């Protein structure tokens, strides 16, 4: 069968449509052999392959074949049943991972936003326990700078002069620093810094407005605000703490060597856990 040919499966009455190449990710699996009519467990009925198995659990099987990643919901608990399905389909790398439940259990993720408002400037520092989350958030934030006259520094809209994007400060993989507002330059000129947070297209100069947009973005990303405290009353530093359950995600290399130990292969970095 051509690897770009569409295949339709009915698993326990649940219909799935995918490419043949997806089912051929692991050539020794029963799903790959099914395409060559080498497995009597799969019946071809009216152009669809039918198998009497759990359709709900097969959704995780097909997701694994499409992404080569094991990513389960935070409330998932049917590891043994899903492992049994993986063994039935001959997906031994997946079955091996599912036998190591601790690797797949979700982890609590912590993130803090520190905010300081000093005269016409606002300072932000974001720290997260997960470096991938911090990196993703940093990609959403852009700081623009430009000069303005004293008469327009407090305008809610940037001037018509070109604004130049500035790189964010990254002291480590786990934190990011930036600021907005205005700073005196020379004469009646001020250096203005605007902040934009995707997908919002506005360029905001007011620190309180930036803070509100940033907190709203985190809430939409699944974080929960757990505390607000004043870190330093003299420097007016406030800290907003968030948490969320983050599903574990493991990556597997396709085309494993038949007969080899998948557990050993996982330890040889063929399985990678995202930070």
mmCIF file of N, CA, C and O in Angstrom, residues 94-179:
data_model
loop_
_atom_site.group_PDB
_atom_site.id
_atom_site.type_symbol
_atom_site.label_atom_id
_atom_site.label_comp_id
_atom_site.label_asym_id
_atom_site.label_seq_id
_atom_site.Cartn_x
_atom_site.Cartn_y
_atom_site.Cartn_z
ATOM 1 N N UNK A 94 5.885 1.524 23.066
ATOM 2 C CA UNK A 94 4.835 2.198 23.826
ATOM 3 C C UNK A 94 4.455 1.380 25.053
ATOM 4 O O UNK A 94 4.294 1.932 26.155
ATOM 5 N N UNK A 95 4.310 0.079 24.901
ATOM 6 C CA UNK A 95 3.958 -0.775 26.036
ATOM 7 C C UNK A 95 5.021 -0.696 27.128
ATOM 8 O O UNK A 95 4.706 -0.684 28.324
ATOM 9 N N UNK A 96 6.292 -0.637 26.717
ATOM 10 C CA UNK A 96 7.376 -0.540 27.692
ATOM 11 C C UNK A 96 7.277 0.753 28.500
ATOM 12 O O UNK A 96 7.475 0.757 29.719
ATOM 13 N N UNK A 97 6.991 1.846 27.826
ATOM 14 C CA UNK A 97 6.876 3.123 28.524
ATOM 15 C C UNK A 97 5.701 3.121 29.488
ATOM 16 O O UNK A 97 5.792 3.659 30.590
ATOM 17 N N UNK A 98 4.607 2.535 29.079
ATOM 18 C CA UNK A 98 3.420 2.520 29.923
ATOM 19 C C UNK A 98 3.619 1.667 31.164
ATOM 20 O O UNK A 98 2.894 1.825 32.152
ATOM 21 N N UNK A 99 4.581 0.768 31.128
ATOM 22 C CA UNK A 99 4.880 -0.034 32.319
ATOM 23 C C UNK A 99 5.651 0.783 33.350
ATOM 24 O O UNK A 99 5.779 0.378 34.497
ATOM 25 N N UNK A 100 6.160 1.946 32.933
ATOM 26 C CA UNK A 100 6.893 2.838 33.836
ATOM 27 C C UNK A 100 6.013 4.056 34.124
ATOM 28 O O UNK A 100 6.244 5.145 33.620
ATOM 29 N N UNK A 101 4.988 3.834 34.926
ATOM 30 C CA UNK A 101 3.981 4.867 35.152
ATOM 31 C C UNK A 101 4.568 6.162 35.702
ATOM 32 O O UNK A 101 4.086 7.259 35.385
ATOM 33 N N UNK A 102 5.612 6.056 36.508
ATOM 34 C CA UNK A 102 6.164 7.257 37.140
ATOM 35 C C UNK A 102 6.680 8.247 36.105
ATOM 36 O O UNK A 102 6.649 9.458 36.328
ATOM 37 N N UNK A 103 7.162 7.729 34.968
ATOM 38 C CA UNK A 103 7.649 8.621 33.914
ATOM 39 C C UNK A 103 6.520 9.416 33.267
ATOM 40 O O UNK A 103 6.745 10.497 32.727
ATOM 41 N N UNK A 104 5.314 8.858 33.309
ATOM 42 C CA UNK A 104 4.202 9.444 32.575
ATOM 43 C C UNK A 104 3.248 10.250 33.446
ATOM 44 O O UNK A 104 2.340 10.890 32.927
ATOM 45 N N UNK A 105 3.456 10.219 34.748
ATOM 46 C CA UNK A 105 2.542 10.956 35.615
ATOM 47 C C UNK A 105 2.777 12.467 35.493
ATOM 48 O O UNK A 105 3.914 12.911 35.353
ATOM 49 N N UNK A 106 1.706 13.258 35.528
ATOM 50 C CA UNK A 106 1.852 14.716 35.391
ATOM 51 C C UNK A 106 2.622 15.312 36.556
ATOM 52 O O UNK A 106 2.671 14.747 37.650
ATOM 53 N N UNK A 107 3.245 16.458 36.300
ATOM 54 C CA UNK A 107 4.024 17.137 37.321
ATOM 55 C C UNK A 107 3.442 18.525 37.592
ATOM 56 O O UNK A 107 2.885 19.162 36.705
ATOM 57 N N UNK A 108 3.607 18.958 38.842
ATOM 58 C CA UNK A 108 3.173 20.301 39.186
ATOM 59 C C UNK A 108 4.198 21.312 38.682
ATOM 60 O O UNK A 108 5.403 21.143 38.877
ATOM 61 N N UNK A 109 3.710 22.332 38.014
ATOM 62 C CA UNK A 109 4.574 23.368 37.464
ATOM 63 C C UNK A 109 4.311 24.681 38.195
ATOM 64 O O UNK A 109 3.160 25.068 38.403
ATOM 65 N N UNK A 110 5.376 25.363 38.615
ATOM 66 C CA UNK A 110 5.270 26.620 39.356
ATOM 67 C C UNK A 110 5.828 27.757 38.508
ATOM 68 O O UNK A 110 6.862 27.612 37.856
ATOM 69 N N UNK A 111 5.147 28.888 38.539
ATOM 70 C CA UNK A 111 5.620 30.072 37.818
ATOM 71 C C UNK A 111 5.349 31.313 38.663
ATOM 72 O O UNK A 111 4.274 31.445 39.262
ATOM 73 N N UNK A 112 6.314 32.226 38.735
ATOM 74 C CA UNK A 112 6.178 33.468 39.506
ATOM 75 C C UNK A 112 6.407 34.680 38.616
ATOM 76 O O UNK A 112 7.290 34.677 37.758
ATOM 77 N N UNK A 113 5.594 35.702 38.824
ATOM 78 C CA UNK A 113 5.752 36.977 38.137
ATOM 79 C C UNK A 113 6.038 38.043 39.194
ATOM 80 O O UNK A 113 5.211 38.263 40.089
ATOM 81 N N UNK A 114 7.204 38.664 39.109
ATOM 82 C CA UNK A 114 7.553 39.750 40.033
ATOM 83 C C UNK A 114 7.421 41.077 39.293
ATOM 84 O O UNK A 114 7.937 41.231 38.187
ATOM 85 N N UNK A 115 6.739 42.008 39.950
ATOM 86 C CA UNK A 115 6.375 43.279 39.306
ATOM 87 C C UNK A 115 6.746 44.422 40.227
ATOM 88 O O UNK A 115 6.415 44.419 41.419
ATOM 89 N N UNK A 116 7.462 45.390 39.672
ATOM 90 C CA UNK A 116 7.868 46.570 40.438
ATOM 91 C C UNK A 116 7.541 47.826 39.640
ATOM 92 O O UNK A 116 7.915 47.945 38.463
ATOM 93 N N UNK A 117 6.844 48.761 40.270
ATOM 94 C CA UNK A 117 6.458 50.018 39.623
ATOM 95 C C UNK A 117 7.223 51.153 40.283
ATOM 96 O O UNK A 117 7.060 51.417 41.478
ATOM 97 N N UNK A 118 8.099 51.805 39.522
ATOM 98 C CA UNK A 118 8.939 52.878 40.040
ATOM 99 C C UNK A 118 8.810 54.098 39.141
ATOM 100 O O UNK A 118 9.314 54.108 38.022
ATOM 101 N N UNK A 119 8.096 55.090 39.653
ATOM 102 C CA UNK A 119 7.836 56.331 38.913
ATOM 103 C C UNK A 119 7.240 56.023 37.542
ATOM 104 O O UNK A 119 6.139 55.502 37.449
ATOM 105 N N UNK A 120 7.977 56.297 36.465
ATOM 106 C CA UNK A 120 7.419 56.126 35.123
ATOM 107 C C UNK A 120 7.841 54.797 34.476
ATOM 108 O O UNK A 120 7.630 54.603 33.285
ATOM 109 N N UNK A 121 8.430 53.891 35.255
ATOM 110 C CA UNK A 121 8.891 52.627 34.698
ATOM 111 C C UNK A 121 8.337 51.446 35.502
ATOM 112 O O UNK A 121 8.103 51.555 36.706
ATOM 113 N N UNK A 122 8.130 50.349 34.807
ATOM 114 C CA UNK A 122 7.687 49.108 35.438
ATOM 115 C C UNK A 122 8.657 47.998 35.062
ATOM 116 O O UNK A 122 9.088 47.903 33.906
ATOM 117 N N UNK A 123 9.008 47.171 36.046
ATOM 118 C CA UNK A 123 9.987 46.110 35.846
ATOM 119 C C UNK A 123 9.319 44.756 36.096
ATOM 120 O O UNK A 123 8.568 44.587 37.062
ATOM 121 N N UNK A 124 9.633 43.805 35.233
ATOM 122 C CA UNK A 124 9.045 42.474 35.316
ATOM 123 C C UNK A 124 10.159 41.423 35.346
ATOM 124 O O UNK A 124 11.154 41.525 34.620
ATOM 125 N N UNK A 125 9.954 40.413 36.188
ATOM 126 C CA UNK A 125 10.826 39.238 36.171
ATOM 127 C C UNK A 125 9.938 38.010 36.322
ATOM 128 O O UNK A 125 9.164 37.905 37.282
ATOM 129 N N UNK A 126 10.054 37.099 35.380
ATOM 130 C CA UNK A 126 9.246 35.874 35.375
ATOM 131 C C UNK A 126 10.170 34.692 35.599
ATOM 132 O O UNK A 126 11.171 34.530 34.897
ATOM 133 N N UNK A 127 9.838 33.879 36.596
ATOM 134 C CA UNK A 127 10.609 32.664 36.870
ATOM 135 C C UNK A 127 9.676 31.461 36.812
ATOM 136 O O UNK A 127 8.570 31.493 37.372
ATOM 137 N N UNK A 128 10.120 30.387 36.148
ATOM 138 C CA UNK A 128 9.300 29.186 36.038
ATOM 139 C C UNK A 128 10.103 27.933 36.301
ATOM 140 O O UNK A 128 11.289 27.861 35.957
ATOM 141 N N UNK A 129 9.473 26.941 36.904
ATOM 142 C CA UNK A 129 10.150 25.670 37.172
ATOM 143 C C UNK A 129 10.379 24.866 35.903
ATOM 144 O O UNK A 129 11.244 23.989 35.868
ATOM 145 N N UNK A 130 9.610 25.159 34.857
ATOM 146 C CA UNK A 130 9.744 24.456 33.573
ATOM 147 C C UNK A 130 10.367 25.395 32.544
ATOM 148 O O UNK A 130 9.764 26.410 32.185
ATOM 149 N N UNK A 131 11.563 25.088 32.084
ATOM 150 C CA UNK A 131 12.258 25.969 31.144
ATOM 151 C C UNK A 131 11.527 26.084 29.811
ATOM 152 O O UNK A 131 11.564 27.133 29.156
ATOM 153 N N UNK A 132 10.839 25.003 29.393
ATOM 154 C CA UNK A 132 10.108 25.046 28.128
ATOM 155 C C UNK A 132 8.981 26.063 28.191
ATOM 156 O O UNK A 132 8.741 26.811 27.230
ATOM 157 N N UNK A 133 8.268 26.130 29.319
ATOM 158 C CA UNK A 133 7.186 27.103 29.484
ATOM 159 C C UNK A 133 7.728 28.517 29.445
ATOM 160 O O UNK A 133 7.139 29.404 28.810
ATOM 161 N N UNK A 134 8.854 28.768 30.118
ATOM 162 C CA UNK A 134 9.450 30.102 30.135
ATOM 163 C C UNK A 134 9.875 30.504 28.732
ATOM 164 O O UNK A 134 9.676 31.646 28.297
ATOM 165 N N UNK A 135 10.448 29.567 27.999
ATOM 166 C CA UNK A 135 10.872 29.853 26.623
ATOM 167 C C UNK A 135 9.670 30.194 25.745
ATOM 168 O O UNK A 135 9.706 31.143 24.955
ATOM 169 N N UNK A 136 8.580 29.438 25.893
ATOM 170 C CA UNK A 136 7.365 29.696 25.109
ATOM 171 C C UNK A 136 6.780 31.057 25.449
ATOM 172 O O UNK A 136 6.357 31.807 24.561
ATOM 173 N N UNK A 137 6.767 31.396 26.733
ATOM 174 C CA UNK A 137 6.235 32.688 27.156
ATOM 175 C C UNK A 137 7.112 33.826 26.651
ATOM 176 O O UNK A 137 6.603 34.868 26.204
ATOM 177 N N UNK A 138 8.423 33.642 26.692
ATOM 178 C CA UNK A 138 9.342 34.677 26.203
ATOM 179 C C UNK A 138 9.133 34.953 24.716
ATOM 180 O O UNK A 138 9.291 36.100 24.262
ATOM 181 N N UNK A 139 8.762 33.921 23.961
ATOM 182 C CA UNK A 139 8.509 34.108 22.532
ATOM 183 C C UNK A 139 7.255 34.939 22.272
ATOM 184 O O UNK A 139 7.098 35.506 21.190
ATOM 185 N N UNK A 140 6.360 35.002 23.262
ATOM 186 C CA UNK A 140 5.134 35.787 23.109
ATOM 187 C C UNK A 140 5.337 37.265 23.436
ATOM 188 O O UNK A 140 4.512 38.098 23.072
ATOM 189 N N UNK A 141 6.415 37.586 24.157
ATOM 190 C CA UNK A 141 6.632 38.939 24.660
ATOM 191 C C UNK A 141 7.648 39.666 23.794
ATOM 192 O O UNK A 141 8.731 39.146 23.526
ATOM 193 N N UNK A 142 7.305 40.870 23.359
ATOM 194 C CA UNK A 142 8.212 41.702 22.586
ATOM 195 C C UNK A 142 8.255 43.094 23.208
ATOM 196 O O UNK A 142 7.209 43.666 23.524
ATOM 197 N N UNK A 143 9.460 43.612 23.389
ATOM 198 C CA UNK A 143 9.648 44.964 23.912
ATOM 199 C C UNK A 143 10.113 45.851 22.759
ATOM 200 O O UNK A 143 11.040 45.503 22.030
ATOM 201 N N UNK A 144 9.454 46.995 22.601
ATOM 202 C CA UNK A 144 9.812 47.963 21.554
ATOM 203 C C UNK A 144 10.298 49.236 22.225
ATOM 204 O O UNK A 144 9.765 49.647 23.255
ATOM 205 N N UNK A 145 11.283 49.890 21.625
ATOM 206 C CA UNK A 145 11.797 51.130 22.181
ATOM 207 C C UNK A 145 11.862 52.216 21.116
ATOM 208 O O UNK A 145 11.981 51.929 19.919
ATOM 209 N N UNK A 146 11.760 53.453 21.573
ATOM 210 C CA UNK A 146 11.841 54.602 20.678
ATOM 211 C C UNK A 146 11.849 55.875 21.502
ATOM 212 O O UNK A 146 11.527 55.865 22.696
ATOM 213 N N UNK A 147 12.242 56.979 20.879
ATOM 214 C CA UNK A 147 12.276 58.258 21.582
ATOM 215 C C UNK A 147 11.017 59.050 21.310
ATOM 216 O O UNK A 147 10.457 59.004 20.217
ATOM 217 N N UNK A 148 10.580 59.791 22.354
ATOM 218 C CA UNK A 148 9.423 60.659 22.220
ATOM 219 C C UNK A 148 9.717 61.978 22.894
ATOM 220 O O UNK A 148 10.592 62.087 23.755
ATOM 221 N N UNK A 149 8.948 62.982 22.500
ATOM 222 C CA UNK A 149 9.089 64.291 23.145
ATOM 223 C C UNK A 149 8.379 64.288 24.485
ATOM 224 O O UNK A 149 7.546 63.429 24.765
ATOM 225 N N UNK A 150 8.702 65.263 25.315
ATOM 226 C CA UNK A 150 8.106 65.348 26.635
ATOM 227 C C UNK A 150 6.609 65.509 26.608
ATOM 228 O O UNK A 150 5.909 65.143 27.551
ATOM 229 N N UNK A 151 6.074 66.070 25.527
ATOM 230 C CA UNK A 151 4.638 66.278 25.451
ATOM 231 C C UNK A 151 3.872 64.992 25.179
ATOM 232 O O UNK A 151 2.666 64.934 25.400
ATOM 233 N N UNK A 152 4.545 63.956 24.695
ATOM 234 C CA UNK A 152 3.797 62.762 24.276
ATOM 235 C C UNK A 152 4.226 61.480 24.981
ATOM 236 O O UNK A 152 3.770 60.410 24.645
ATOM 237 N N UNK A 153 5.079 61.596 26.021
ATOM 238 C CA UNK A 153 5.591 60.375 26.636
ATOM 239 C C UNK A 153 4.501 59.545 27.291
ATOM 240 O O UNK A 153 4.592 58.328 27.365
ATOM 241 N N UNK A 154 3.471 60.228 27.789
ATOM 242 C CA UNK A 154 2.424 59.492 28.496
ATOM 243 C C UNK A 154 1.242 59.150 27.604
ATOM 244 O O UNK A 154 0.182 58.785 28.091
ATOM 245 N N UNK A 155 1.415 59.234 26.291
ATOM 246 C CA UNK A 155 0.347 58.894 25.368
ATOM 247 C C UNK A 155 0.090 57.389 25.413
ATOM 248 O O UNK A 155 1.038 56.603 25.487
ATOM 249 N N UNK A 156 -1.174 56.963 25.382
ATOM 250 C CA UNK A 156 -1.463 55.519 25.406
ATOM 251 C C UNK A 156 -1.112 54.829 24.099
ATOM 252 O O UNK A 156 -1.171 53.605 24.012
ATOM 253 N N UNK A 157 -0.765 55.602 23.067
ATOM 254 C CA UNK A 157 -0.437 55.017 21.776
ATOM 255 C C UNK A 157 0.974 55.418 21.379
ATOM 256 O O UNK A 157 1.406 56.555 21.615
ATOM 257 N N UNK A 158 1.733 54.521 20.776
ATOM 258 C CA UNK A 158 3.086 54.873 20.341
ATOM 259 C C UNK A 158 3.061 55.915 19.231
ATOM 260 O O UNK A 158 2.086 56.039 18.497
ATOM 261 N N UNK A 159 4.152 56.706 19.144
ATOM 262 C CA UNK A 159 4.235 57.740 18.118
ATOM 263 C C UNK A 159 4.399 57.101 16.754
ATOM 264 O O UNK A 159 4.568 55.896 16.622
ATOM 265 N N UNK A 160 4.394 57.942 15.735
ATOM 266 C CA UNK A 160 4.542 57.449 14.377
ATOM 267 C C UNK A 160 5.985 57.107 14.057
ATOM 268 O O UNK A 160 6.268 56.518 13.022
ATOM 269 N N UNK A 161 6.918 57.476 14.927
ATOM 270 C CA UNK A 161 8.313 57.145 14.696
ATOM 271 C C UNK A 161 8.509 55.636 14.798
ATOM 272 O O UNK A 161 7.847 54.971 15.593
ATOM 273 N N UNK A 162 9.441 55.107 14.001
ATOM 274 C CA UNK A 162 9.671 53.653 14.033
ATOM 275 C C UNK A 162 10.112 53.191 15.422
ATOM 276 O O UNK A 162 10.917 53.847 16.080
ATOM 277 N N UNK A 163 9.570 52.077 15.851
ATOM 278 C CA UNK A 163 9.957 51.475 17.119
ATOM 279 C C UNK A 163 10.879 50.287 16.852
ATOM 280 O O UNK A 163 10.663 49.527 15.911
ATOM 281 N N UNK A 164 11.874 50.151 17.688
ATOM 282 C CA UNK A 164 12.875 49.106 17.491
ATOM 283 C C UNK A 164 12.656 48.010 18.530
ATOM 284 O O UNK A 164 12.592 48.299 19.732
ATOM 285 N N UNK A 165 12.512 46.740 18.121
ATOM 286 C CA UNK A 165 12.361 45.651 19.097
ATOM 287 C C UNK A 165 13.654 45.416 19.866
ATOM 288 O O UNK A 165 14.749 45.510 19.307
ATOM 289 N N UNK A 166 13.523 45.140 21.142
ATOM 290 C CA UNK A 166 14.669 44.870 22.003
ATOM 291 C C UNK A 166 14.643 43.414 22.464
ATOM 292 O O UNK A 166 13.575 42.870 22.737
ATOM 293 N N UNK A 167 15.792 42.781 22.589
ATOM 294 C CA UNK A 167 15.814 41.408 23.113
ATOM 295 C C UNK A 167 15.510 41.415 24.612
ATOM 296 O O UNK A 167 15.852 42.354 25.335
ATOM 297 N N UNK A 168 14.851 40.374 25.069
ATOM 298 C CA UNK A 168 14.577 40.233 26.489
ATOM 299 C C UNK A 168 15.836 39.733 27.206
ATOM 300 O O UNK A 168 16.658 39.035 26.616
ATOM 301 N N UNK A 169 15.962 40.086 28.463
ATOM 302 C CA UNK A 169 17.065 39.563 29.258
ATOM 303 C C UNK A 169 16.729 38.143 29.701
ATOM 304 O O UNK A 169 15.629 37.886 30.191
ATOM 305 N N UNK A 170 17.679 37.227 29.533
ATOM 306 C CA UNK A 170 17.488 35.831 29.924
ATOM 307 C C UNK A 170 18.645 35.414 30.829
ATOM 308 O O UNK A 170 19.624 34.815 30.372
ATOM 309 N N UNK A 171 18.562 35.732 32.128
ATOM 310 C CA UNK A 171 19.652 35.338 33.048
ATOM 311 C C UNK A 171 19.890 33.830 33.077
ATOM 312 O O UNK A 171 21.001 33.380 33.332
ATOM 313 N N UNK A 172 18.830 33.054 32.842
ATOM 314 C CA UNK A 172 18.957 31.602 32.800
ATOM 315 C C UNK A 172 17.822 31.052 31.951
ATOM 316 O O UNK A 172 16.982 31.807 31.446
ATOM 317 N N UNK A 173 17.765 29.715 31.795
ATOM 318 C CA UNK A 173 16.683 29.092 31.040
ATOM 319 C C UNK A 173 15.355 29.181 31.783
ATOM 320 O O UNK A 173 14.303 28.947 31.189
ATOM 321 N N UNK A 174 15.401 29.535 33.053
ATOM 322 C CA UNK A 174 14.192 29.510 33.874
ATOM 323 C C UNK A 174 13.626 30.885 34.187
ATOM 324 O O UNK A 174 12.626 30.982 34.883
ATOM 325 N N UNK A 175 14.237 31.956 33.688
ATOM 326 C CA UNK A 175 13.657 33.269 33.955
ATOM 327 C C UNK A 175 13.881 34.231 32.806
ATOM 328 O O UNK A 175 14.730 34.026 31.932
ATOM 329 N N UNK A 176 13.087 35.296 32.815
ATOM 330 C CA UNK A 176 13.135 36.321 31.777
ATOM 331 C C UNK A 176 12.848 37.660 32.437
ATOM 332 O O UNK A 176 12.038 37.754 33.371
ATOM 333 N N UNK A 177 13.529 38.715 31.967
ATOM 334 C CA UNK A 177 13.402 40.054 32.542
ATOM 335 C C UNK A 177 13.112 41.054 31.433
ATOM 336 O O UNK A 177 13.719 40.990 30.356
ATOM 337 N N UNK A 178 12.203 41.987 31.696
ATOM 338 C CA UNK A 178 11.943 43.073 30.762
ATOM 339 C C UNK A 178 11.320 44.240 31.516
ATOM 340 O O UNK A 178 10.966 44.118 32.696
ATOM 341 N N UNK A 179 11.200 45.376 30.842
ATOM 342 C CA UNK A 179 10.616 46.562 31.472
ATOM 343 C C UNK A 179 9.852 47.376 30.442
ATOM 344 O O UNK A 179 10.017 47.198 29.229
#
